[in-house]
Short mmCIF file of the C-alpha atoms (twelve columns), coordinates in Angstrom:
data_MODEL
# 
_entry.id   MODEL 
# 
loop_
_atom_site.group_PDB 
_atom_site.id 
_atom_site.type_symbol 
_atom_site.label_atom_id 
_atom_site.label_alt_id 
_atom_site.label_comp_id 
_atom_site.label_asym_id 
_atom_site.label_seq_id 
_atom_site.Cartn_x 
_atom_site.Cartn_y 
_atom_site.Cartn_z 
_atom_site.pdbx_PDB_model_num 
ATOM 1   C CA . GLN A 1   46.655 -8.092 -89.927  1 
ATOM 2   C CA . LEU A 2   44.029 -4.890 -89.805  1 
ATOM 3   C CA . GLN A 3   45.454 -2.460 -91.943  1 
ATOM 4   C CA . LEU A 4   44.618 0.947  -93.670  1 
ATOM 5   C CA . VAL A 5   46.691 2.566  -96.236  1 
ATOM 6   C CA . GLU A 6   46.684 6.437  -97.102  1 
ATOM 7   C CA . SER A 7   47.720 7.373  -100.716 1 
ATOM 8   C CA . GLY A 8   47.155 11.178 -103.000 1 
ATOM 9   C CA . GLY A 9   48.617 13.822 -100.613 1 
ATOM 10  C CA . GLY A 10  51.341 16.064 -101.886 1 
ATOM 11  C CA . LEU A 11  51.911 19.269 -102.832 1 
ATOM 12  C CA . VAL A 12  49.086 21.665 -103.962 1 
ATOM 13  C CA . GLN A 13  49.041 25.373 -105.041 1 
ATOM 14  C CA . PRO A 14  45.825 27.457 -102.694 1 
ATOM 15  C CA . GLY A 15  42.651 26.892 -104.720 1 
ATOM 16  C CA . GLY A 16  43.985 23.153 -105.855 1 
ATOM 17  C CA . SER A 17  42.226 20.109 -104.917 1 
ATOM 18  C CA . LEU A 18  43.570 16.105 -104.564 1 
ATOM 19  C CA . ARG A 19  41.948 12.918 -103.861 1 
ATOM 20  C CA . LEU A 20  43.255 10.877 -101.348 1 
ATOM 21  C CA . SER A 21  42.840 7.035  -101.207 1 
ATOM 22  C CA . CYS A 22  42.250 4.920  -97.908  1 
ATOM 23  C CA . ALA A 23  43.004 1.056  -98.808  1 
ATOM 24  C CA . ALA A 24  42.314 -1.460 -96.282  1 
ATOM 25  C CA . SER A 25  43.028 -5.029 -96.116  1 
ATOM 26  C CA . GLY A 26  42.747 -8.252 -93.636  1 
ATOM 27  C CA . PHE A 27  39.344 -6.532 -92.722  1 
ATOM 28  C CA . THR A 28  35.914 -6.005 -94.541  1 
ATOM 29  C CA . LEU A 29  35.520 -2.674 -95.367  1 
ATOM 30  C CA . ASP A 30  31.694 -2.313 -95.258  1 
ATOM 31  C CA . ASP A 31  31.733 -3.357 -91.874  1 
ATOM 32  C CA . TYR A 32  33.318 -0.062 -90.381  1 
ATOM 33  C CA . ALA A 33  33.280 3.205  -90.392  1 
ATOM 34  C CA . ILE A 34  35.953 5.202  -91.903  1 
ATOM 35  C CA . GLY A 35  37.192 8.736  -90.338  1 
ATOM 36  C CA . TRP A 36  39.189 11.227 -91.479  1 
ATOM 37  C CA . PHE A 37  41.818 13.737 -89.367  1 
ATOM 38  C CA . ARG A 38  44.185 15.279 -90.117  1 
ATOM 39  C CA . GLN A 39  47.490 16.864 -87.529  1 
ATOM 40  C CA . ALA A 40  49.090 19.870 -88.818  1 
ATOM 41  C CA . PRO A 41  52.787 21.070 -87.042  1 
ATOM 42  C CA . GLY A 42  52.589 22.445 -83.361  1 
ATOM 43  C CA . LYS A 43  49.062 20.910 -83.196  1 
ATOM 44  C CA . GLU A 44  46.665 18.090 -82.444  1 
ATOM 45  C CA . ARG A 45  45.123 16.019 -84.702  1 
ATOM 46  C CA . GLU A 46  41.397 16.848 -85.522  1 
ATOM 47  C CA . GLY A 47  38.375 14.679 -87.413  1 
ATOM 48  C CA . VAL A 48  37.906 16.486 -90.510  1 
ATOM 49  C CA . SER A 49  34.920 13.563 -92.031  1 
ATOM 50  C CA . CYS A 50  33.508 10.151 -91.206  1 
ATOM 51  C CA . ILE A 51  31.295 7.771  -93.623  1 
ATOM 52  C CA . SER A 52  29.278 5.192  -92.253  1 
ATOM 53  C CA . SER A 53  30.181 1.723  -92.875  1 
ATOM 54  C CA . ALA A 54  26.739 1.333  -95.505  1 
ATOM 55  C CA . GLY A 55  27.953 5.060  -96.551  1 
ATOM 56  C CA . GLY A 56  24.515 6.230  -95.929  1 
ATOM 57  C CA . SER A 57  25.618 8.610  -93.241  1 
ATOM 58  C CA . THR A 58  28.808 11.388 -93.573  1 
ATOM 59  C CA . TYR A 59  29.903 13.999 -91.406  1 
ATOM 60  C CA . TYR A 60  32.078 17.115 -91.535  1 
ATOM 61  C CA . ALA A 61  34.075 19.751 -89.763  1 
ATOM 62  C CA . ASP A 62  32.848 23.096 -90.026  1 
ATOM 63  C CA . SER A 63  36.345 24.166 -91.389  1 
ATOM 64  C CA . VAL A 64  35.592 22.486 -94.272  1 
ATOM 65  C CA . LYS A 65  32.491 21.756 -94.850  1 
ATOM 66  C CA . GLY A 66  31.258 22.398 -98.763  1 
ATOM 67  C CA . ARG A 67  34.604 22.493 -99.476  1 
ATOM 68  C CA . PHE A 68  35.765 18.409 -98.778  1 
ATOM 69  C CA . THR A 69  33.807 14.979 -99.465  1 
ATOM 70  C CA . ILE A 70  33.686 11.775 -98.111  1 
ATOM 71  C CA . SER A 71  33.251 8.461  -99.917  1 
ATOM 72  C CA . ARG A 72  33.588 5.321  -100.388 1 
ATOM 73  C CA . ASP A 73  33.967 2.411  -102.875 1 
ATOM 74  C CA . ASN A 74  33.558 -0.766 -100.999 1 
ATOM 75  C CA . ALA A 75  33.682 -3.259 -104.036 1 
ATOM 76  C CA . LYS A 76  37.412 -1.846 -103.700 1 
ATOM 77  C CA . ASN A 77  37.893 -1.959 -100.062 1 
ATOM 78  C CA . THR A 78  38.524 1.695  -100.469 1 
ATOM 79  C CA . ALA A 79  37.132 5.490  -98.890  1 
ATOM 80  C CA . TYR A 80  37.846 8.547  -100.152 1 
ATOM 81  C CA . LEU A 81  38.658 11.859 -99.335  1 
ATOM 82  C CA . HIS A 82  37.984 14.812 -102.165 1 
ATOM 83  C CA . LEU A 83  39.829 18.239 -100.885 1 
ATOM 84  C CA . ASN A 84  38.678 20.961 -102.925 1 
ATOM 85  C CA . SER A 85  39.220 25.074 -102.746 1 
ATOM 86  C CA . LEU A 86  42.300 23.639 -100.924 1 
ATOM 87  C CA . LYS A 87  43.971 26.617 -98.591  1 
ATOM 88  C CA . PRO A 88  47.477 26.682 -97.127  1 
ATOM 89  C CA . GLU A 89  45.805 26.452 -93.097  1 
ATOM 90  C CA . ASP A 90  44.871 22.696 -94.467  1 
ATOM 91  C CA . THR A 91  48.609 21.550 -94.684  1 
ATOM 92  C CA . ALA A 92  48.849 18.571 -91.698  1 
ATOM 93  C CA . VAL A 93  49.378 15.121 -92.088  1 
ATOM 94  C CA . TYR A 94  45.561 13.480 -93.780  1 
ATOM 95  C CA . TYR A 95  44.757 10.038 -91.253  1 
ATOM 96  C CA . CYS A 96  42.068 7.627  -91.747  1 
ATOM 97  C CA . ALA A 97  40.847 5.113  -89.293  1 
ATOM 98  C CA . ALA A 98  38.670 2.579  -88.515  1 
ATOM 99  C CA . HIS A 99  35.017 1.912  -86.233  1 
ATOM 100 C CA . PRO A 100 31.925 0.677  -86.131  1 
ATOM 101 C CA . TYR A 101 30.546 3.469  -86.444  1 
ATOM 102 C CA . CYS A 102 31.434 7.425  -86.627  1 
ATOM 103 C CA . SER A 103 32.785 9.186  -83.265  1 
ATOM 104 C CA . GLU A 104 34.058 12.423 -82.264  1 
ATOM 105 C CA . ARG A 105 36.522 10.906 -80.152  1 
ATOM 106 C CA . LYS A 106 39.990 9.529  -82.198  1 
ATOM 107 C CA . ASP A 107 40.221 7.225  -79.572  1 
ATOM 108 C CA . ASP A 108 38.157 5.350  -80.368  1 
ATOM 109 C CA . PHE A 109 39.238 4.018  -83.659  1 
ATOM 110 C CA . GLY A 110 41.873 1.538  -83.281  1 
ATOM 111 C CA . SER A 111 42.965 1.067  -86.348  1 
ATOM 112 C CA . TRP A 112 45.116 3.633  -88.202  1 
ATOM 113 C CA . GLY A 113 47.511 4.030  -90.952  1 
ATOM 114 C CA . PRO A 114 50.372 5.797  -91.498  1 
ATOM 115 C CA . GLY A 115 49.597 8.608  -93.054  1 
ATOM 116 C CA . THR A 116 50.180 10.783 -96.455  1 
ATOM 117 C CA . GLN A 117 50.861 14.540 -96.228  1 
ATOM 118 C CA . VAL A 118 49.131 17.353 -97.462  1 
ATOM 119 C CA . THR A 119 51.243 20.474 -98.597  1 
ATOM 120 C CA . VAL A 120 49.436 23.634 -99.979  1 
ATOM 121 C CA . SER A 121 51.269 26.564 -100.880 1 
ATOM 122 C CA . SER A 122 51.888 29.083 -103.553 1 
# 
């Protein structure tokens, strides 16, 4: 019954921007930290960013620091990932996941969305 659904992916040119959304249902989002992960073709799933349940703490992978911004609107039960200055190497399926607190271990996150495709190409 706990569900997360991502949206907002698509095809963008290098240097472009996207806003990904993560909509929660079946639970109160403000009880959970939200992590964003991505998986590129032939690669393992990697952590991208995480935001604490109240939004007071954020974390970013070195590869996206300064380019991506995580946020949340608990009143709308939705979390976001703003992707800026996109590079071809950002191409991946992006997933959101929920856990009581931020963790670097993806296996700690028990609820996952189905993912949304981001393709960065000229």
